[in-house]
CSV table of C-alpha atoms in Angstrom, one decimal:
chain,number,residue,atom,x,y,z
A,1,UNK,CA,-0.2,0.0,-0.1
A,2,UNK,CA,1.4,3.6,-1.0
A,3,UNK,CA,1.4,6.4,1.2
A,4,UNK,CA,-1.5,8.4,-0.2
A,5,UNK,CA,-3.6,4.7,0.1
A,6,UNK,CA,-2.7,4.9,3.9
A,7,UNK,CA,-4.0,8.4,4.3
A,8,UNK,CA,-7.2,7.6,2.3
A,9,UNK,CA,-8.0,4.6,4.7
A,10,UNK,CA,-7.2,7.0,7.9
A,11,UNK,CA,-9.3,9.4,6.8
A,12,UNK,CA,-12.1,6.7,5.9
A,13,UNK,CA,-11.8,5.4,9.7
A,14,UNK,CA,-10.9,8.4,11.6
A,15,UNK,CA,-14.3,9.8,9.7
A,16,UNK,CA,-16.2,6.5,10.5
A,17,UNK,CA,-15.5,6.6,14.2
A,18,UNK,CA,-16.7,10.5,14.5
A,19,UNK,CA,-19.5,9.6,13.1
A,20,UNK,CA,-20.0,6.7,15.4
A,21,UNK,CA,-19.5,8.6,18.6
A,22,UNK,CA,-21.9,11.1,17.7
A,23,UNK,CA,-24.3,8.2,17.1
A,24,UNK,CA,-23.8,6.8,20.2
A,25,UNK,CA,-23.9,10.4,22.2
A,26,UNK,CA,-27.2,11.2,20.1
A,27,UNK,CA,-28.6,8.1,22.0
A,28,UNK,CA,-27.5,9.1,25.6
A,29,UNK,CA,-24.7,6.4,25.1
A,30,UNK,CA,-21.4,7.8,26.4
A,31,UNK,CA,-19.4,4.6,27.1
A,32,UNK,CA,-17.7,5.0,24.0
A,33,UNK,CA,-16.2,8.5,25.0
A,34,UNK,CA,-14.2,6.6,27.8
A,35,UNK,CA,-13.0,3.8,25.3
A,36,UNK,CA,-12.0,6.6,22.6
A,37,UNK,CA,-9.6,7.8,25.3
A,38,UNK,CA,-7.7,4.5,25.3
A,39,UNK,CA,-8.2,4.2,21.5
A,40,UNK,CA,-6.1,7.4,20.7
A,41,UNK,CA,-3.4,6.7,23.2
A,42,UNK,CA,-0.9,4.8,20.5
A,43,UNK,CA,-2.3,7.0,17.4
A,44,UNK,CA,-1.0,9.8,19.3
A,45,UNK,CA,2.3,8.2,20.7
A,46,UNK,CA,2.9,7.9,17.1
A,47,UNK,CA,2.0,11.6,16.0
A,48,UNK,CA,3.8,13.2,18.9
A,49,UNK,CA,6.7,10.3,19.9
A,50,UNK,CA,5.0,10.3,23.5
A,51,UNK,CA,4.4,7.3,25.9
A,52,UNK,CA,0.9,8.5,27.0
A,53,UNK,CA,-0.9,6.6,29.6
A,54,UNK,CA,-4.8,6.8,30.7
A,55,UNK,CA,-5.1,8.2,33.9
A,56,UNK,CA,-8.5,7.5,34.7
A,57,UNK,CA,-7.4,3.7,34.2
A,58,UNK,CA,-4.1,3.8,36.4
A,59,UNK,CA,-5.6,6.4,39.2
A,60,UNK,CA,-8.0,5.1,41.7
A,61,UNK,CA,-10.2,8.6,40.8
A,62,UNK,CA,-10.1,10.6,37.7
A,63,UNK,CA,-7.0,12.9,37.3
A,64,UNK,CA,-8.0,16.2,37.9
A,65,UNK,CA,-8.5,18.1,34.3
A,66,UNK,CA,-6.5,15.6,32.1
A,67,UNK,CA,-7.1,12.1,30.9
A,68,UNK,CA,-3.6,11.4,29.0
A,69,UNK,CA,-0.4,12.3,30.1
A,70,UNK,CA,3.3,11.2,29.6
A,71,UNK,CA,5.1,12.3,32.9
A,72,UNK,CA,8.6,12.0,31.1
A,73,UNK,CA,8.0,14.2,28.2
A,74,UNK,CA,5.6,16.6,30.1
A,75,UNK,CA,3.0,16.1,28.1
A,76,UNK,CA,-0.9,15.7,29.0
A,77,UNK,CA,-3.9,15.2,27.0
A,78,UNK,CA,-8.1,16.3,27.7
A,79,UNK,CA,-10.1,14.3,25.3
A,80,UNK,CA,-13.0,15.9,25.4
A,81,UNK,CA,-16.6,15.3,23.4
A,82,UNK,CA,-17.8,18.9,24.6
A,83,UNK,CA,-16.2,21.5,22.3
A,84,UNK,CA,-16.5,24.8,24.0
A,85,UNK,CA,-14.0,27.9,25.5
A,86,UNK,CA,-16.3,26.8,28.8
A,87,UNK,CA,-14.7,23.4,28.5
A,88,UNK,CA,-11.3,24.9,28.1
A,89,UNK,CA,-11.4,27.4,31.0
A,90,UNK,CA,-12.5,24.9,33.7
A,91,UNK,CA,-9.7,22.6,32.4
A,92,UNK,CA,-7.3,25.2,32.7
A,93,UNK,CA,-9.0,26.5,36.4
A,94,UNK,CA,-8.0,23.1,37.7
A,95,UNK,CA,-4.8,22.8,35.7
A,96,UNK,CA,-3.4,25.8,38.1
A,97,UNK,CA,-5.5,24.7,41.3
A,98,UNK,CA,-3.7,21.4,41.7
A,99,UNK,CA,-0.3,23.1,40.3
A,100,UNK,CA,-0.5,20.4,37.5
A,101,UNK,CA,1.7,23.0,35.4
A,102,UNK,CA,4.5,22.6,37.4
A,103,UNK,CA,4.3,19.0,36.0
A,104,UNK,CA,3.5,19.3,32.6
A,105,UNK,CA,5.3,21.9,29.7
A,106,UNK,CA,2.1,21.3,27.5
A,107,UNK,CA,-1.1,20.6,27.4
A,108,UNK,CA,-3.3,19.3,24.0
A,109,UNK,CA,-7.5,19.2,23.9
A,110,UNK,CA,-8.9,16.8,21.2
A,111,UNK,CA,-12.3,17.3,21.0
A,112,UNK,CA,-14.2,13.9,19.9
A,113,UNK,CA,-16.4,15.2,17.3
A,114,UNK,CA,-15.2,18.1,16.1
A,115,UNK,CA,-14.4,21.7,17.1
A,116,UNK,CA,-17.2,24.4,15.9
A,117,UNK,CA,-15.7,26.7,18.7
A,118,UNK,CA,-13.3,29.4,17.7
A,119,UNK,CA,-11.7,31.8,20.1
A,120,UNK,CA,-8.3,34.2,19.9
A,121,UNK,CA,-5.1,33.8,21.3
A,122,UNK,CA,-6.0,36.7,23.6
A,123,UNK,CA,-8.9,34.9,25.5
A,124,UNK,CA,-6.8,32.4,26.4
A,125,UNK,CA,-4.2,34.2,27.8
A,126,UNK,CA,-6.3,35.3,31.1
A,127,UNK,CA,-7.0,31.8,32.5
A,128,UNK,CA,-3.2,30.3,31.7
A,129,UNK,CA,-1.4,29.6,34.4
A,130,UNK,CA,1.4,32.5,34.4
A,131,UNK,CA,4.7,31.6,31.8
A,132,UNK,CA,2.9,28.8,30.7
A,133,UNK,CA,2.6,28.5,26.4
A,134,UNK,CA,-0.6,27.5,24.7
A,135,UNK,CA,-2.4,28.9,21.5
A,136,UNK,CA,-5.3,27.3,20.1
A,137,UNK,CA,-3.9,26.7,16.1
A,138,UNK,CA,-1.0,24.4,18.3
A,139,UNK,CA,-2.7,22.7,21.0
A,140,UNK,CA,-6.5,22.4,20.3
A,141,UNK,CA,-7.0,19.5,17.7
A,142,UNK,CA,-10.0,17.5,16.4
A,143,UNK,CA,-10.2,14.8,13.7
A,144,UNK,CA,-9.5,17.2,10.6
A,145,UNK,CA,-6.0,18.8,12.5
A,146,UNK,CA,-5.4,15.5,13.6
A,147,UNK,CA,-5.5,13.9,9.9
A,148,UNK,CA,-3.2,16.9,8.8
A,149,UNK,CA,-0.4,16.2,11.5
A,150,UNK,CA,-0.6,12.4,10.4
A,151,UNK,CA,0.1,13.8,6.6
A,152,UNK,CA,3.4,15.1,7.5
A,153,UNK,CA,4.5,12.1,9.1
A,154,UNK,CA,6.8,9.1,7.8
A,155,UNK,CA,5.3,6.6,5.8
A,156,UNK,CA,6.3,4.2,8.2
A,157,UNK,CA,4.2,6.0,11.2
A,158,UNK,CA,1.4,6.5,8.7
A,159,UNK,CA,1.5,2.6,8.1
A,160,UNK,CA,1.4,2.1,12.1
A,161,UNK,CA,-1.4,4.4,12.6
A,162,UNK,CA,-3.4,2.9,9.3
A,163,UNK,CA,-3.1,-0.8,11.4
A,164,UNK,CA,-4.5,0.9,14.6
A,165,UNK,CA,-7.3,2.0,12.6
A,166,UNK,CA,-8.1,-0.7,10.6
A,167,UNK,CA,-8.0,-3.5,13.9
A,168,UNK,CA,-10.0,-0.8,15.9
A,169,UNK,CA,-12.5,-0.4,12.9
A,170,UNK,CA,-13.0,-4.0,11.2
A,171,UNK,CA,-16.8,-4.9,11.0
A,172,UNK,CA,-16.6,-7.4,13.8
A,173,UNK,CA,-15.2,-4.7,16.2
A,174,UNK,CA,-17.9,-2.1,15.0
A,175,UNK,CA,-20.8,-4.5,15.7
A,176,UNK,CA,-19.3,-5.6,19.2
A,177,UNK,CA,-19.1,-2.2,20.2
A,178,UNK,CA,-22.4,-1.1,18.7
A,179,UNK,CA,-23.8,-4.4,20.8
A,180,UNK,CA,-22.0,-3.6,24.1
A,181,UNK,CA,-23.0,0.3,24.1
A,182,UNK,CA,-26.6,0.2,22.4
A,183,UNK,CA,-27.9,-3.1,24.0
A,184,UNK,CA,-25.6,-4.5,26.8
A,185,UNK,CA,-25.1,-7.6,27.3
A,186,UNK,CA,-28.3,-8.4,28.9
A,187,UNK,CA,-31.2,-7.2,26.4
A,188,UNK,CA,-32.0,-7.7,22.9
A,189,UNK,CA,-33.7,-4.5,22.8
A,190,UNK,CA,-34.1,-1.0,24.8
A,191,UNK,CA,-36.6,1.3,26.4
A,192,UNK,CA,-37.3,4.8,26.6
A,193,UNK,CA,-36.0,6.5,29.6
A,194,UNK,CA,-37.5,9.8,30.9
A,195,UNK,CA,-35.6,11.5,33.8
A,196,UNK,CA,-37.4,14.1,35.7
A,197,UNK,CA,-35.0,17.0,34.9
A,198,UNK,CA,-35.5,20.3,32.4
A,199,UNK,CA,-32.5,22.0,31.0
A,200,UNK,CA,-32.8,25.7,31.7
A,201,UNK,CA,-31.3,28.7,29.9
A,202,UNK,CA,-30.0,31.2,32.1
A,203,UNK,CA,-28.7,35.0,31.5
A,204,UNK,CA,-25.2,35.3,31.2
A,205,UNK,CA,-24.8,38.3,33.9
A,206,UNK,CA,-25.2,38.7,36.9
A,207,UNK,CA,-25.2,42.3,38.9
A,208,UNK,CA,-24.1,42.9,42.5
A,209,UNK,CA,-24.6,46.1,44.1
A,210,UNK,CA,-24.1,47.6,48.0
A,211,UNK,CA,-27.7,48.8,50.0
A,212,UNK,CA,-28.4,52.0,49.9
A,213,UNK,CA,-31.8,52.2,52.3
A,214,UNK,CA,-32.9,53.9,55.6
A,215,UNK,CA,-32.7,50.8,57.7
A,216,UNK,CA,-34.4,52.7,60.8
A,217,UNK,CA,-37.4,53.9,58.6
A,218,UNK,CA,-38.3,50.8,57.3
A,219,UNK,CA,-38.3,49.4,60.7
A,220,UNK,CA,-40.2,51.8,62.1
A,221,UNK,CA,-43.0,51.3,58.9
A,222,UNK,CA,-43.0,47.8,59.8
A,223,UNK,CA,-43.4,48.4,63.5
A,224,UNK,CA,-46.0,50.8,62.9
A,225,UNK,CA,-48.2,48.2,61.0
A,226,UNK,CA,-47.8,45.7,63.2
A,227,UNK,CA,-49.3,47.8,66.1
A,228,UNK,CA,-51.8,48.9,64.0
A,229,UNK,CA,-52.9,44.6,63.5
A,230,UNK,CA,-52.4,44.6,67.5
A,231,UNK,CA,-48.9,42.6,67.3
A,232,UNK,CA,-45.9,43.6,69.4
A,233,UNK,CA,-43.5,45.6,67.8
A,234,UNK,CA,-39.7,44.2,66.8
A,235,UNK,CA,-36.9,45.7,69.1
A,236,UNK,CA,-34.2,43.9,67.3
A,237,UNK,CA,-32.3,44.9,64.3
A,238,UNK,CA,-34.3,43.1,61.4
A,239,UNK,CA,-32.1,41.0,59.0
A,240,UNK,CA,-31.3,43.1,55.5
A,241,UNK,CA,-33.4,40.7,53.6
A,242,UNK,CA,-36.4,41.5,55.7
A,243,UNK,CA,-35.8,45.3,55.0
A,244,UNK,CA,-35.6,45.0,51.3
A,245,UNK,CA,-38.8,42.8,51.1
A,246,UNK,CA,-40.5,45.7,53.2
A,247,UNK,CA,-39.1,48.4,51.1
A,248,UNK,CA,-40.2,46.4,47.7
A,249,UNK,CA,-43.5,46.0,49.4
A,250,UNK,CA,-43.8,49.8,50.1
A,251,UNK,CA,-43.0,50.3,46.7
A,252,UNK,CA,-45.8,48.1,45.5
A,253,UNK,CA,-43.6,46.0,43.7
A,254,UNK,CA,-43.1,42.6,43.4
A,255,UNK,CA,-39.8,41.1,43.2
A,256,UNK,CA,-38.5,37.9,44.1
A,257,UNK,CA,-35.5,37.5,41.9
A,258,UNK,CA,-32.4,38.4,44.3
A,259,UNK,CA,-30.6,37.5,46.9
A,260,UNK,CA,-28.8,39.2,49.8
A,261,UNK,CA,-25.7,37.4,50.8
A,262,UNK,CA,-21.9,38.6,52.3
A,263,UNK,CA,-23.3,42.3,52.4
A,264,UNK,CA,-24.3,42.3,48.9
A,265,UNK,CA,-27.5,42.0,46.7
A,266,UNK,CA,-27.0,39.6,44.0
A,267,UNK,CA,-29.8,39.7,41.1
A,268,UNK,CA,-30.5,38.9,37.5
A,269,UNK,CA,-32.1,42.3,37.1
A,270,UNK,CA,-30.1,45.0,35.3
A,271,UNK,CA,-29.7,47.2,38.2
A,272,UNK,CA,-28.5,50.4,36.1
A,273,UNK,CA,-32.0,50.6,34.8
A,274,UNK,CA,-33.6,53.4,36.4
A,275,UNK,CA,-37.2,51.1,35.8
A,276,UNK,CA,-36.2,48.0,38.2
A,277,UNK,CA,-37.6,48.4,41.5
A,278,UNK,CA,-34.3,46.9,43.0
A,279,UNK,CA,-32.4,50.4,41.1
A,280,UNK,CA,-33.9,52.4,44.2
A,281,UNK,CA,-32.7,50.7,47.3
A,282,UNK,CA,-28.5,50.2,45.7
A,283,UNK,CA,-26.1,52.4,45.8
A,284,UNK,CA,-25.7,53.0,42.1
A,285,UNK,CA,-21.8,53.8,42.2
A,286,UNK,CA,-21.3,50.3,43.7
A,287,UNK,CA,-23.1,48.3,40.9
A,288,UNK,CA,-20.9,45.8,39.3
A,289,UNK,CA,-21.7,43.2,36.5
A,290,UNK,CA,-20.4,39.8,36.1
A,291,UNK,CA,-20.6,36.7,34.2
A,292,UNK,CA,-23.0,34.1,35.9
A,293,UNK,CA,-20.4,31.3,34.8
A,294,UNK,CA,-17.4,33.0,36.3
A,295,UNK,CA,-19.5,33.3,39.6
A,296,UNK,CA,-21.2,30.0,40.3
A,297,UNK,CA,-17.9,28.2,39.7
A,298,UNK,CA,-15.8,30.2,42.1
A,299,UNK,CA,-16.2,27.9,45.4
A,300,UNK,CA,-19.1,26.2,47.1
A,301,UNK,CA,-20.7,28.9,48.7
A,302,UNK,CA,-21.0,31.2,45.3
A,303,UNK,CA,-22.8,28.1,44.0
A,304,UNK,CA,-25.0,27.3,46.6
A,305,UNK,CA,-25.7,31.0,46.3
A,306,UNK,CA,-26.5,31.1,42.1
A,307,UNK,CA,-28.7,28.1,43.4
A,308,UNK,CA,-30.7,30.2,45.5
A,309,UNK,CA,-30.9,32.7,42.8
A,310,UNK,CA,-32.2,30.6,40.1
A,311,UNK,CA,-34.9,29.2,42.7
A,312,UNK,CA,-35.7,33.1,43.3
A,313,UNK,CA,-36.0,33.6,39.5
A,314,UNK,CA,-38.4,30.4,39.2
A,315,UNK,CA,-40.7,32.1,42.0
A,316,UNK,CA,-41.0,35.1,39.9
A,317,UNK,CA,-41.2,33.2,36.4
A,318,UNK,CA,-44.3,31.4,38.6
A,319,UNK,CA,-46.4,34.2,39.8
A,320,UNK,CA,-47.3,35.4,36.4
A,321,UNK,CA,-48.7,31.6,35.7
A,322,UNK,CA,-50.7,31.7,38.9
A,323,UNK,CA,-48.2,29.6,41.0
A,324,UNK,CA,-47.2,30.7,44.3
A,325,UNK,CA,-44.1,29.6,47.0
A,326,UNK,CA,-45.0,28.1,49.9
A,327,UNK,CA,-41.3,28.6,51.6
A,328,UNK,CA,-42.0,26.4,54.7
A,329,UNK,CA,-42.3,23.6,52.4
A,330,UNK,CA,-40.1,24.0,49.8
A,331,UNK,CA,-42.7,24.0,46.9
A,332,UNK,CA,-44.3,25.8,44.3
A,333,UNK,CA,-47.9,25.3,43.7
A,334,UNK,CA,-50.9,26.4,42.2
A,335,UNK,CA,-52.5,29.7,44.2
A,336,UNK,CA,-56.2,30.3,44.9
A,337,UNK,CA,-57.4,33.1,43.1
A,338,UNK,CA,-58.6,36.3,45.4
A,339,UNK,CA,-61.8,36.6,43.7
A,340,UNK,CA,-62.4,32.4,43.7
A,341,UNK,CA,-62.2,30.2,46.6
A,342,UNK,CA,-63.5,27.2,44.9
A,343,UNK,CA,-62.1,24.5,42.3
A,344,UNK,CA,-59.3,26.0,39.7
A,345,UNK,CA,-58.8,24.7,36.0
A,346,UNK,CA,-57.0,25.9,33.2
A,347,UNK,CA,-57.0,25.6,29.7
A,348,UNK,CA,-53.5,24.7,28.0
A,349,UNK,CA,-51.8,22.9,25.2
A,350,UNK,CA,-50.2,19.8,24.3
A,351,UNK,CA,-50.5,18.5,21.0
A,352,UNK,CA,-54.3,18.8,21.6
A,353,UNK,CA,-56.2,21.3,23.9
A,354,UNK,CA,-57.0,20.0,27.2
A,355,UNK,CA,-58.6,21.0,30.7
A,356,UNK,CA,-56.3,20.3,33.4
A,357,UNK,CA,-58.3,20.9,37.4
A,358,UNK,CA,-55.2,22.4,39.7
A,359,UNK,CA,-57.1,22.9,42.5
A,360,UNK,CA,-59.8,20.6,43.8
A,361,UNK,CA,-62.5,20.3,46.8
A,362,UNK,CA,-62.2,17.6,49.3
A,363,UNK,CA,-65.8,17.5,50.8
A,364,UNK,CA,-66.9,15.5,54.0
A,365,UNK,CA,-68.3,12.0,53.0
A,366,UNK,CA,-71.5,12.0,55.0
A,367,UNK,CA,-72.2,16.1,55.3
A,368,UNK,CA,-70.7,17.0,52.3
A,369,UNK,CA,-69.4,20.1,53.7
A,370,UNK,CA,-66.0,21.5,52.6
A,371,UNK,CA,-62.4,20.0,54.7
A,372,UNK,CA,-59.7,21.1,52.3
A,373,UNK,CA,-58.6,22.1,49.0
A,374,UNK,CA,-56.4,19.9,46.7
A,375,UNK,CA,-53.8,21.8,45.0
A,376,UNK,CA,-51.1,20.7,42.4
A,377,UNK,CA,-47.4,21.3,43.3
A,378,UNK,CA,-43.8,20.6,42.8
A,379,UNK,CA,-40.3,20.7,44.7
A,380,UNK,CA,-37.9,22.2,42.5
A,381,UNK,CA,-34.4,21.6,42.9
A,382,UNK,CA,-31.1,22.7,40.7
A,383,UNK,CA,-28.1,20.9,39.9
A,384,UNK,CA,-25.4,22.0,37.3
A,385,UNK,CA,-24.3,18.6,35.1
A,386,UNK,CA,-21.7,18.5,31.9
A,387,UNK,CA,-21.6,22.3,31.8
A,388,UNK,CA,-25.4,22.9,32.0
A,389,UNK,CA,-27.8,23.8,34.3
A,390,UNK,CA,-31.2,21.8,35.0
A,391,UNK,CA,-34.3,21.8,37.5
A,392,UNK,CA,-35.4,18.7,38.7
A,393,UNK,CA,-39.2,18.3,39.5
A,394,UNK,CA,-40.9,16.1,41.6
A,395,UNK,CA,-44.5,16.5,41.7
A,396,UNK,CA,-46.4,16.5,44.8
A,397,UNK,CA,-49.5,18.1,46.2
A,398,UNK,CA,-50.2,20.5,48.7
A,399,UNK,CA,-53.6,20.4,50.9
A,400,UNK,CA,-55.2,23.7,52.6
A,401,UNK,CA,-57.9,24.4,54.8
A,402,UNK,CA,-61.2,25.7,53.3
A,403,UNK,CA,-59.3,29.5,53.4
A,404,UNK,CA,-57.3,28.3,50.6
A,405,UNK,CA,-54.0,29.2,52.4
A,406,UNK,CA,-52.8,27.1,55.4
A,407,UNK,CA,-51.8,24.1,55.4
A,408,UNK,CA,-54.9,21.5,56.1
A,409,UNK,CA,-54.3,19.3,59.5
A,410,UNK,CA,-55.1,16.3,57.3
A,411,UNK,CA,-52.3,16.9,55.1
A,412,UNK,CA,-50.1,14.4,56.1
A,413,UNK,CA,-52.8,11.8,55.7
A,414,UNK,CA,-54.0,12.8,52.1
A,415,UNK,CA,-50.3,12.9,51.2
A,416,UNK,CA,-50.3,8.9,52.2
A,417,UNK,CA,-53.1,8.4,50.3
A,418,UNK,CA,-52.8,9.8,47.6
A,419,UNK,CA,-49.3,7.8,46.9
A,420,UNK,CA,-51.5,4.5,47.5
A,421,UNK,CA,-53.5,5.7,44.2
A,422,UNK,CA,-50.5,6.7,42.5
A,423,UNK,CA,-48.7,4.6,40.3
A,424,UNK,CA,-45.4,5.3,37.7
A,425,UNK,CA,-47.5,6.3,34.9
A,426,UNK,CA,-49.0,9.1,37.1
A,427,UNK,CA,-46.2,10.6,38.1
A,428,UNK,CA,-44.9,10.9,34.9
A,429,UNK,CA,-47.4,12.1,32.9
A,430,UNK,CA,-47.2,15.1,36.1
A,431,UNK,CA,-44.0,15.8,35.3
A,432,UNK,CA,-44.3,16.4,31.8
A,433,UNK,CA,-47.2,18.3,32.6
A,434,UNK,CA,-45.0,20.5,34.7
A,435,UNK,CA,-42.0,20.6,32.1
A,436,UNK,CA,-44.8,21.8,29.7
A,437,UNK,CA,-46.6,24.8,31.5
A,438,UNK,CA,-43.6,26.4,32.7
A,439,UNK,CA,-42.2,26.5,29.1
A,440,UNK,CA,-45.2,27.4,27.8
A,441,UNK,CA,-46.2,31.3,26.7
A,442,UNK,CA,-49.0,32.4,24.7
A,443,UNK,CA,-49.5,35.0,22.1
A,444,UNK,CA,-50.5,37.7,24.8
A,445,UNK,CA,-48.3,37.1,27.5
A,446,UNK,CA,-46.9,40.5,28.8
A,447,UNK,CA,-44.3,38.4,31.3
A,448,UNK,CA,-41.0,37.6,29.8
A,449,UNK,CA,-39.4,34.6,31.8
A,450,UNK,CA,-35.8,35.0,33.2
A,451,UNK,CA,-35.0,31.1,32.8
A,452,UNK,CA,-35.7,29.4,30.0
A,453,UNK,CA,-37.2,25.8,30.2
A,454,UNK,CA,-36.0,23.2,27.5
A,455,UNK,CA,-38.5,20.4,26.3
A,456,UNK,CA,-37.8,17.2,28.1
A,457,UNK,CA,-36.2,14.7,26.5
A,458,UNK,CA,-36.1,10.9,26.2
A,459,UNK,CA,-33.0,8.5,25.4
A,460,UNK,CA,-32.9,4.9,25.5
A,461,UNK,CA,-31.7,2.6,27.9
A,462,UNK,CA,-30.9,-1.1,27.9
A,463,UNK,CA,-31.3,-3.4,29.3
A,464,UNK,CA,-35.1,-3.1,28.4
A,465,UNK,CA,-36.8,-4.7,31.5
A,466,UNK,CA,-40.6,-5.3,31.3
A,467,UNK,CA,-42.4,-3.4,33.9
A,468,UNK,CA,-44.1,-6.4,35.2
A,469,UNK,CA,-40.8,-8.4,36.2
A,470,UNK,CA,-40.0,-5.4,38.7
A,471,UNK,CA,-43.0,-3.6,39.5
A,472,UNK,CA,-44.8,-4.9,43.1
A,473,UNK,CA,-47.8,-6.2,42.5
A,474,UNK,CA,-50.6,-4.8,44.1
A,475,UNK,CA,-54.5,-3.6,43.7
A,476,UNK,CA,-55.3,-0.8,41.6
A,477,UNK,CA,-57.5,1.8,43.2
A,478,UNK,CA,-59.5,4.6,41.5
A,479,UNK,CA,-60.4,6.1,45.2
A,480,UNK,CA,-59.6,5.9,48.7
A,481,UNK,CA,-61.2,7.0,52.0
A,482,UNK,CA,-59.5,8.7,54.4
A,483,UNK,CA,-60.4,10.9,57.4
A,484,UNK,CA,-64.3,10.5,56.4
A,485,UNK,CA,-63.5,12.4,53.4
A,486,UNK,CA,-62.9,10.3,49.5
A,487,UNK,CA,-59.7,10.9,47.4
A,488,UNK,CA,-60.1,10.5,43.7
A,489,UNK,CA,-56.9,9.5,41.6
A,490,UNK,CA,-56.5,11.9,39.0
A,491,UNK,CA,-56.6,10.5,35.5
A,492,UNK,CA,-56.8,13.8,34.0
A,493,UNK,CA,-53.2,14.0,32.1
A,494,UNK,CA,-52.6,11.9,29.1
A,495,UNK,CA,-49.2,11.2,27.6
A,496,UNK,CA,-50.4,13.6,24.7
A,497,UNK,CA,-47.4,16.0,24.9
A,498,UNK,CA,-45.0,17.6,22.3
A,499,UNK,CA,-41.9,16.7,24.0
A,500,UNK,CA,-39.2,16.9,20.8
């Protein structure tokens, strides 16, 4: 085989590998990414004359920031399917944190699929350890750049690399790898798996500023109100958050998406705008704009603060959609309308238009009088996974007394009864409803969301286990009696949602 034939073979097989990785990743199967780290070792060793080792194999846990390394030649590689400046930046942050620049003189990034991200060397300078040499052209690789480097090697080396690719991409190897990653060795098929997470789109910037409020005046107003309601005045100094809440209420502004921490007010709102309610309570000379990414990746404390900001932004978004935050329980629920203390239903649209009862009455079985209201609700939590923010939605119910506000004294029993009525399909449908409802905006909606809520996505999971093999057998109920009331199973929701 001549030199050009070797090159043609490498181009064919390397392109096949890229497409294979894309296919598995699109199916939610990422084991092949781990396999690729080991596959590239002999190829990279030939290209760069190195003796690379897979650190994830020789270490008890993942080596920080890098995957492959040659300690003798002081060279390291990061093999990743994420082609973004964020990935490069976070890697160098760990690289510096663990003083790896004292162990390695060079680091390369290899983007497994392809490099769709371009950035200047000037942008890189700010994130590099002092004196460390790194450039986008020389040290960031993808399949095309790898083939270019191979093209400049000796015919002997090119032949050796060709042998590696041909062994790895024989029909038998591809078939075995496909069966292992697609189905595992336990099943002949897959099932669609949904996780109760919704990917979030968050603002790029965060604003912080010192407060500029008259604390004594605000506390005086609070105490005057308390005295008018026959409550005792508060003598101790109130927390800054309480004072901010009171001042916003005095301005008759509903503004939840902020957090007071470490002597500063944090918010997604542009504090420079005179129209913003928070603009009136901050020292305008101290307003600072920072990138969210730089803030939440700083340390564990800032990450927790950012999660609180996301929760508060959710609360702000939810109010315009007829929902309320119940602080003591940590849930979001449908709120009772001020002019209506009865059943509440909403019109919404998935693939078809439908009505969902979100607040219903619970009445005494014998006398028929109202005992409580049942509100559809969910617990929100936030997690940062693979450079993306997600909201986890755990659907539940909230039970209030006939006034529609205070918690019903029977709530614990009602929740226990509901759990006996609902099955996996019910829980799944409620999650899909919440994911749709938070995202949906009609043409007349005036309120712009702070957060963006992505459509939920499914991914194949193997082995495929028949439900009957693992679900506990139990008697199905359509209603259940508790505390002299009857709870009905909620079967209004179907699976007719547009999820793609």
